[in-house]
GROMACS .gro file of C-alpha atoms in nm:
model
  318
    1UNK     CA    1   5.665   5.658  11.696
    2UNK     CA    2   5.480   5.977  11.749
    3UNK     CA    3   5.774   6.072  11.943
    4UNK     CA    4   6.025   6.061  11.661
    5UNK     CA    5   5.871   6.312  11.405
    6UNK     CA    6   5.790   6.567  11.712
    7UNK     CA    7   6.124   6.759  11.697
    8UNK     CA    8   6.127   6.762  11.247
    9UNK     CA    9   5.765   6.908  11.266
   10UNK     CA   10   5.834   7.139  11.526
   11UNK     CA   11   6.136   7.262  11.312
   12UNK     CA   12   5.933   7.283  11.017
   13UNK     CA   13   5.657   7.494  11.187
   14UNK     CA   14   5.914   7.720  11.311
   15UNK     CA   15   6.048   7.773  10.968
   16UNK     CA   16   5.685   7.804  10.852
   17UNK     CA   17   5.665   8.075  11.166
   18UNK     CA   18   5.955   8.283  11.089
   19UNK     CA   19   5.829   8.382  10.699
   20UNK     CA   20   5.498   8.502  10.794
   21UNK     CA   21   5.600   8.808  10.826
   22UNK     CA   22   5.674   9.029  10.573
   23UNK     CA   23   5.928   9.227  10.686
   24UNK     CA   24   6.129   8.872  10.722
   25UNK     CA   25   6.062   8.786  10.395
   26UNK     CA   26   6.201   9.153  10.290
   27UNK     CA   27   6.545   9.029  10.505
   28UNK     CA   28   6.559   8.699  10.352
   29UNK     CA   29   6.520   8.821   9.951
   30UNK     CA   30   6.795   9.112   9.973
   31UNK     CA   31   7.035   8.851  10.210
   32UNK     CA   32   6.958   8.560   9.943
   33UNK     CA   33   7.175   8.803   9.670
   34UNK     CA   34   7.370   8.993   9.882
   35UNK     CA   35   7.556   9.015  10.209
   36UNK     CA   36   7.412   9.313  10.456
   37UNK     CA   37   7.489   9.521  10.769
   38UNK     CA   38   7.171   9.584  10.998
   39UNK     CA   39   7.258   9.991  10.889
   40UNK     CA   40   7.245   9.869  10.553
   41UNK     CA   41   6.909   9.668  10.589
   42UNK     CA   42   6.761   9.974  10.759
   43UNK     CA   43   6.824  10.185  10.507
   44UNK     CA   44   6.689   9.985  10.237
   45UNK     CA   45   6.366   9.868  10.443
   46UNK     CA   46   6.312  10.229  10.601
   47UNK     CA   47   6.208  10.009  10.947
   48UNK     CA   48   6.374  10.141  11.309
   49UNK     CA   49   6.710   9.965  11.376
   50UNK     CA   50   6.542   9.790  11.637
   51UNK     CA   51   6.272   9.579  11.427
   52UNK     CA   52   6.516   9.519  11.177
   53UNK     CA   53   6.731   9.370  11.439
   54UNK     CA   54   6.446   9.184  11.610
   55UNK     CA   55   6.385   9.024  11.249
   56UNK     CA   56   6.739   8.909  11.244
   57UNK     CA   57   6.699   8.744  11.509
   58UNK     CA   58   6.413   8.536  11.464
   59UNK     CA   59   6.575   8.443  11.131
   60UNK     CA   60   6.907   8.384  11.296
   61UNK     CA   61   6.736   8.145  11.540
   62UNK     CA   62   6.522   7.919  11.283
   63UNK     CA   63   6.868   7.925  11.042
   64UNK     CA   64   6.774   8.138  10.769
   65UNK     CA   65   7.025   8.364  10.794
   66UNK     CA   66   7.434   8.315  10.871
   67UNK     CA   67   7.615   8.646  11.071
   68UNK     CA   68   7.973   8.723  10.990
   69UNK     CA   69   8.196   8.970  11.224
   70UNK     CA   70   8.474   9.185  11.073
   71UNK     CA   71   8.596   9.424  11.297
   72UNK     CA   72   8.325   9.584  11.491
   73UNK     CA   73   8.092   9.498  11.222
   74UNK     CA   74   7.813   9.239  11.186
   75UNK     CA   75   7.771   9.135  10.811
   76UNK     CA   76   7.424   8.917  10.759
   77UNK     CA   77   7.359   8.720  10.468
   78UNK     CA   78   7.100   8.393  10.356
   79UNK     CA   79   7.265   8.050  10.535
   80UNK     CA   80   7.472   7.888  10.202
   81UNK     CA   81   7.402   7.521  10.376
   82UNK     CA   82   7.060   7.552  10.438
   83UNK     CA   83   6.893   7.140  10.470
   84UNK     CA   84   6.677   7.003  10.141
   85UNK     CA   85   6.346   7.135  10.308
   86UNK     CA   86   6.404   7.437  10.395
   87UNK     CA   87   6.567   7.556  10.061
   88UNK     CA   88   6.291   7.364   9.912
   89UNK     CA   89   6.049   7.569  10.105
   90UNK     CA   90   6.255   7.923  10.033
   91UNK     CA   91   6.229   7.786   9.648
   92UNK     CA   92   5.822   7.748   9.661
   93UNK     CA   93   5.809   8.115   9.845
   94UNK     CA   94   6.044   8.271   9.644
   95UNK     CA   95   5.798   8.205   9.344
   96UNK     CA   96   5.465   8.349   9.544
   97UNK     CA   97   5.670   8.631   9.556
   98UNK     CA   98   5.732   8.676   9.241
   99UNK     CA   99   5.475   9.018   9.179
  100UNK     CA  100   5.526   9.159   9.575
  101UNK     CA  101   5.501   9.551   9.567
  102UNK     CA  102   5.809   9.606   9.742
  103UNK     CA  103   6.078   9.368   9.549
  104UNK     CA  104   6.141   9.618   9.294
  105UNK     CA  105   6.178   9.855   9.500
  106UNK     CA  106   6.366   9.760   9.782
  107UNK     CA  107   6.595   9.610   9.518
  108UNK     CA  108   6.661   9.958   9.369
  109UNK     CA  109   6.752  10.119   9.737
  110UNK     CA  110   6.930   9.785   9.768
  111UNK     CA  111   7.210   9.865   9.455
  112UNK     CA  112   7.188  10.205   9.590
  113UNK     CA  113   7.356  10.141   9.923
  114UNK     CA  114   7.579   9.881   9.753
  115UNK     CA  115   7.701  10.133   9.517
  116UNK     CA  116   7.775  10.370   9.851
  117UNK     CA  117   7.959  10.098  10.004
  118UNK     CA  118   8.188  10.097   9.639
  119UNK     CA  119   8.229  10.475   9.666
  120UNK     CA  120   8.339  10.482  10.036
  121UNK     CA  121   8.628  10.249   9.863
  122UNK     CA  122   8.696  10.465   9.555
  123UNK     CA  123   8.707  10.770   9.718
  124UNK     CA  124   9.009  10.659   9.977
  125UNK     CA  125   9.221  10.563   9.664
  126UNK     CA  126   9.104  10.885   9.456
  127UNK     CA  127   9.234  11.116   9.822
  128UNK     CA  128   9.516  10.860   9.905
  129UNK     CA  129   9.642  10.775   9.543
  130UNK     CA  130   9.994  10.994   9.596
  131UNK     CA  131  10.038  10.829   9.916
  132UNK     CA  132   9.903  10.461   9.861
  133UNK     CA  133  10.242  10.325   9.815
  134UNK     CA  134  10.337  10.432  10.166
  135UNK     CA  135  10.010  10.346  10.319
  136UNK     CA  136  10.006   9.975  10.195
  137UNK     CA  137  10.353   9.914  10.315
  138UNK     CA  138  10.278  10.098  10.664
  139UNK     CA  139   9.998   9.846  10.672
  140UNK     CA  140  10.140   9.546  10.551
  141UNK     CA  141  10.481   9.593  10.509
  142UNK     CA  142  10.729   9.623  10.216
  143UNK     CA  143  10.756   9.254  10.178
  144UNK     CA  144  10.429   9.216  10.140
  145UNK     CA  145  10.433   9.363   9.735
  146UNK     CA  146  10.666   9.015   9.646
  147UNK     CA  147  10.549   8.770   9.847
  148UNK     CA  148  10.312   8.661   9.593
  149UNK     CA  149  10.522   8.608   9.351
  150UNK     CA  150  10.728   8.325   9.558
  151UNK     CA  151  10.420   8.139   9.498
  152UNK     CA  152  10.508   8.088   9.150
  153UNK     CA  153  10.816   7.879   9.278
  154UNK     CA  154  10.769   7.518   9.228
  155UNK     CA  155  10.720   7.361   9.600
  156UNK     CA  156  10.958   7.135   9.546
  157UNK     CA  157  11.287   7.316   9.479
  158UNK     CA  158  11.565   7.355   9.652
  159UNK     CA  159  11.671   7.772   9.638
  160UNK     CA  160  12.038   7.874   9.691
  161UNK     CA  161  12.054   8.240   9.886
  162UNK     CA  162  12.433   8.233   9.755
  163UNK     CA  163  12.522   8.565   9.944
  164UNK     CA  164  12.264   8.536  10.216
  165UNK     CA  165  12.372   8.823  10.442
  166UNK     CA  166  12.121   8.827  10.696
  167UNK     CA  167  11.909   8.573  10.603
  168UNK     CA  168  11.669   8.842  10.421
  169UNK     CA  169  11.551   8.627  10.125
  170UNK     CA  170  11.601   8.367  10.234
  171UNK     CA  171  11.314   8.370  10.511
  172UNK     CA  172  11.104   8.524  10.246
  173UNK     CA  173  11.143   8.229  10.048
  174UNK     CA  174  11.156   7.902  10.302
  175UNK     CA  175  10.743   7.890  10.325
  176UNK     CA  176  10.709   7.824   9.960
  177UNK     CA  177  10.970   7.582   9.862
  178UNK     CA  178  11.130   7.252  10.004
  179UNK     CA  179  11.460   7.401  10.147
  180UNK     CA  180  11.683   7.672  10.102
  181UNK     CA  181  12.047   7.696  10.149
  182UNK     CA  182  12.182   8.022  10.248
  183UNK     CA  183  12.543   8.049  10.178
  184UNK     CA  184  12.773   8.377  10.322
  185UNK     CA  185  13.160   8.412  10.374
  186UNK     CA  186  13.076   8.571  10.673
  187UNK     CA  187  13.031   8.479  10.989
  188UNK     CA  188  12.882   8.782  11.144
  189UNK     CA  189  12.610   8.776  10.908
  190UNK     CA  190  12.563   8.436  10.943
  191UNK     CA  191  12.507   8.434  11.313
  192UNK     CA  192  12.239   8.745  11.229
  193UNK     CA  193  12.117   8.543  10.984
  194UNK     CA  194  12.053   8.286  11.236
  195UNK     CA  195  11.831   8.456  11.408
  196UNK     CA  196  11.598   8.540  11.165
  197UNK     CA  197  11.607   8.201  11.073
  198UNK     CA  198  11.575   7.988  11.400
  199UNK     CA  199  11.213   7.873  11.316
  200UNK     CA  200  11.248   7.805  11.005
  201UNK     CA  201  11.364   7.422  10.975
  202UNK     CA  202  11.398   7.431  10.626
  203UNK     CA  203  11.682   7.612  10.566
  204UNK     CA  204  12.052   7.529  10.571
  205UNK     CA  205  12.255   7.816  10.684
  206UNK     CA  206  12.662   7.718  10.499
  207UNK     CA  207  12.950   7.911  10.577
  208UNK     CA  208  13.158   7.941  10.245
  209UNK     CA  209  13.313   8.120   9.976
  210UNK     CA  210  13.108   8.229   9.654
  211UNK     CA  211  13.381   8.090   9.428
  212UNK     CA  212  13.396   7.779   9.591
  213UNK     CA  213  13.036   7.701   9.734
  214UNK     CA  214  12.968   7.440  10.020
  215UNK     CA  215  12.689   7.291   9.794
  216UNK     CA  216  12.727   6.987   9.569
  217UNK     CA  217  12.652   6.935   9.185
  218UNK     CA  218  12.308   7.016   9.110
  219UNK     CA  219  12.178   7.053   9.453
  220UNK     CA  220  12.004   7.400   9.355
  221UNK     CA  221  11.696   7.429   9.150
  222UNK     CA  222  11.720   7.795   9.160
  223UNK     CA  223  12.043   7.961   9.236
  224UNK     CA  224  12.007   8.342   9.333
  225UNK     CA  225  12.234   8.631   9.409
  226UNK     CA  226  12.097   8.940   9.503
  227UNK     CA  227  12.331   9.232   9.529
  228UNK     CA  228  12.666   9.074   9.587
  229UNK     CA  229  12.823   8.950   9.278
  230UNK     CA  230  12.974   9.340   9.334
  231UNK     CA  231  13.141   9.229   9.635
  232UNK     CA  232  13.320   8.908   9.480
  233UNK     CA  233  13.698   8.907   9.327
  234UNK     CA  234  13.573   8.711   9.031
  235UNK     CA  235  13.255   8.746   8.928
  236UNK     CA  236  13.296   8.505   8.631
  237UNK     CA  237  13.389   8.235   8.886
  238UNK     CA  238  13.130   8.271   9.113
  239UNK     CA  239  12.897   8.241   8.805
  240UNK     CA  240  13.028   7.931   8.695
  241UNK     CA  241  13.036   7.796   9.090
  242UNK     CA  242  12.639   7.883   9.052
  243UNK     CA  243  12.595   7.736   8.771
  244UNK     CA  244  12.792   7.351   8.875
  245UNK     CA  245  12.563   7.367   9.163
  246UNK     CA  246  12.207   7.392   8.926
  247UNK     CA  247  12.062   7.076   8.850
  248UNK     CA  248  12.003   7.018   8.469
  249UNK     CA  249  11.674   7.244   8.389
  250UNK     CA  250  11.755   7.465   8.689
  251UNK     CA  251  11.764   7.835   8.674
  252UNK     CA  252  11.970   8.138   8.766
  253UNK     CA  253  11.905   8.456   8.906
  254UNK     CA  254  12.112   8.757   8.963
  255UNK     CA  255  11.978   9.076   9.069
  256UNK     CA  256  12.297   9.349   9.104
  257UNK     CA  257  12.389   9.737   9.009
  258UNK     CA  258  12.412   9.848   8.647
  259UNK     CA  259  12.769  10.017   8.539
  260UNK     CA  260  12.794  10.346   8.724
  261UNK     CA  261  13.107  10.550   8.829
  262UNK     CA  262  13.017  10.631   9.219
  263UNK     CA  263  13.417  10.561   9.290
  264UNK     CA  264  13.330  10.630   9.671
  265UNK     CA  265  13.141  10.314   9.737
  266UNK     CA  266  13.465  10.149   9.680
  267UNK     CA  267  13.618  10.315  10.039
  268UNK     CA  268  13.281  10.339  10.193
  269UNK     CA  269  13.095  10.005  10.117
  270UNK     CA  270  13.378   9.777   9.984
  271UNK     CA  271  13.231   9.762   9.608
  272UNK     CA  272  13.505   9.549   9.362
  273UNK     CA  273  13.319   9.620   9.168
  274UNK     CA  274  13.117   9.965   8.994
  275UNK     CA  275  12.821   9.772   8.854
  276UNK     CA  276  12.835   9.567   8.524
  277UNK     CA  277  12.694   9.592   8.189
  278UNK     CA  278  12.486   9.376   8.018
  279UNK     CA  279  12.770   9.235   7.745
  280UNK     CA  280  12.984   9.157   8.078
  281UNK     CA  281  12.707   8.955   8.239
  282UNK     CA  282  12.574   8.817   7.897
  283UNK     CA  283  12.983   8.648   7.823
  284UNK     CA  284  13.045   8.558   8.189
  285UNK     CA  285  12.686   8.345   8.225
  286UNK     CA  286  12.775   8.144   7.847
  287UNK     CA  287  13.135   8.080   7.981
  288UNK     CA  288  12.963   7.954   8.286
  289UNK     CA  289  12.735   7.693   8.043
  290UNK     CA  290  12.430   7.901   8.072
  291UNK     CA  291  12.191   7.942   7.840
  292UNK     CA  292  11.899   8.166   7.719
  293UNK     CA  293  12.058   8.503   7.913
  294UNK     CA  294  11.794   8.761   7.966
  295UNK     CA  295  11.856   9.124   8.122
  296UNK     CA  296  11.598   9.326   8.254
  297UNK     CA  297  11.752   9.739   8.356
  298UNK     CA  298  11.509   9.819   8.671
  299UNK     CA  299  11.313  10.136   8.696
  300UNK     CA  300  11.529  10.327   8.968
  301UNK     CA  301  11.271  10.346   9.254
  302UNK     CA  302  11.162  10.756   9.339
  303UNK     CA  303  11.337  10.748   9.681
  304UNK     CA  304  11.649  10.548   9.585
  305UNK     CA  305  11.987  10.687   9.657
  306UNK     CA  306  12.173  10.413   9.449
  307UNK     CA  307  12.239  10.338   9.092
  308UNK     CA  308  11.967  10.163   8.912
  309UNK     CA  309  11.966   9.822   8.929
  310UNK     CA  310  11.903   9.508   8.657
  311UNK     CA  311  11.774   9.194   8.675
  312UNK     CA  312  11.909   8.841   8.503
  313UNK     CA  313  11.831   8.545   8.411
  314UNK     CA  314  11.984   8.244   8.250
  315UNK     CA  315  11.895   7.825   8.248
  316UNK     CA  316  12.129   7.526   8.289
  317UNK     CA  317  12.041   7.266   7.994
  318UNK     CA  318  11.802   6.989   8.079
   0.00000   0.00000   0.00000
């Protein structure tokens, strides 16, 4: 029997151990509100790197404290799952505590280094703010600015890429919804398409015309067609072809070039068409049995060689 509460009271002693020190109990009050680098702790405690580290270990050992890497940094902070006794025990010292000499002020240095940390932040977007755009896509990519948004899709939904080219959207799209189908006349793009597909086992790659889609009635939730209804004979008909294969309640999206006059692209890119205006899309889509049209023109982006864009929207009755 004595046996059995040896290893408890040795724990307890050790925690008992570990906060006779003042210096730990320093550590363990700033890392109980806030999360700390051993720099950071030095600074605020005015004790050699070495003793503050020292500390940190001792706590680290009895499970006072929790250590997180990021990078080639070491963040510290107070253990979150500590057991009943020992937060009970924290709780009673906490409150002898309570008139210490030093709280106040090692909590002042404390917001003081904090607030450093915040400027180190604000001052990279105050010398980087003409650039930032740049930076954050060299870091994370372009992509990386929508793919948020494709969280808003309902998980369930089956998305139509109707013009899929080379698979672009629709890879962006496959990790948030139940399928995709990504439709293209072509077969070149299909086969590039492919590619950038091949893990992806949620997406059914259809060869097929956009005026007579390979998809049956109101297999699409969403049916989108980004840039290509410019490329098609008859838009009209391709609308309506989008619009048989929405399921009642589904939803439409086109994003394409406003009306312009570049007669070039016509020889260069194989445009049929120079854009379209909003009365054009706004007839076609309520021919098509659409409903609720909306038309958003699109800020021309800085860099942009093309005509500005808009985007539209219209819903299939329920």
């Amino acid at each position: 029997m004595t046996g059995a509460g040896t290893a408890p009271t040795r724990d307890l002693l050790s925690r008992f151990d570990s906060l006779g020190d003042e210096s730990r109990l320093r550590i363990l009050t700033l890392l109980d509100r806030n999360e700390f680098t051993v720099s950071e702790l030095v600074s605020v405690l005015q004790l050699p790197q070495s003793t503050a580290s020292r500390h940190l270990r001792v706590l680290a050992d009895d499970g006072w404290v929790r250590r997180r890497q990021e990078g080639k940094t070491r963040f510290y902070r107070m253990e979150s799952a500590l057991d009943p006794a020992a937060r009970e025990l924290w709780q009673v010292t906490v409150g002898t505590l309570a008139g210490a000499r030093w709280i106040v002020d090692d909590a002042e240095r404390a917001r003081s280094v904090l607030a450093e940390r915040r400027e180190r932040a604000v001052a990279f977007f105050s010398e980087s703010a003409a650039e930032w755009d740049a930076v954050r896509d060299d870091l994370y990519g372009t992509d990386a600015r929508f793919a948020a948004l494709f969280g808003l899709l309902d998980p369930e939904w089956v998305v139509g890429d109707l013009g899929t080219g080379t698979g672009t959207l629709a890879n962006l799209v496959a990790p948030f919804v139940r399928r995709v189908i990504a439709v293209d006349r072509s077969p070149e793009m299909l086969a590039a398409a492919a590619v950038r597909l091949g893990e992806r086992d949620n997406v059914d790659v259809r060869e097929g015309e956009l005026e007579s889609l390979p998809v049956d009635d109101g297999e699409l939730d969403l049916a989108v067609l980004m840039l290509v209804l410019h490329f098609t004979v008859e838009p009209h008909r391709v609308l309506a072809e989008a619009a048989r294969a929405l399921a009642p309640g589904g939803r439409l999206v086109v994003l394409d070039m406003r009306a312009h006059e570049r007669e070039q692209y016509r020889e260069t890119m194989g445009h049929l068409w120079l854009g379209f205006t909003e009365d054009q899309m706004r007839d076609w889509t309520r021919l098509a049995g659409l409903e609720a049209y909306r038309h958003i023109p699109l800020a021309p982006e800085p860099e942009a060689s093309g005509p500005a864009l808009f985007a539209a929207t219209a819903g299939k009755a329920a």
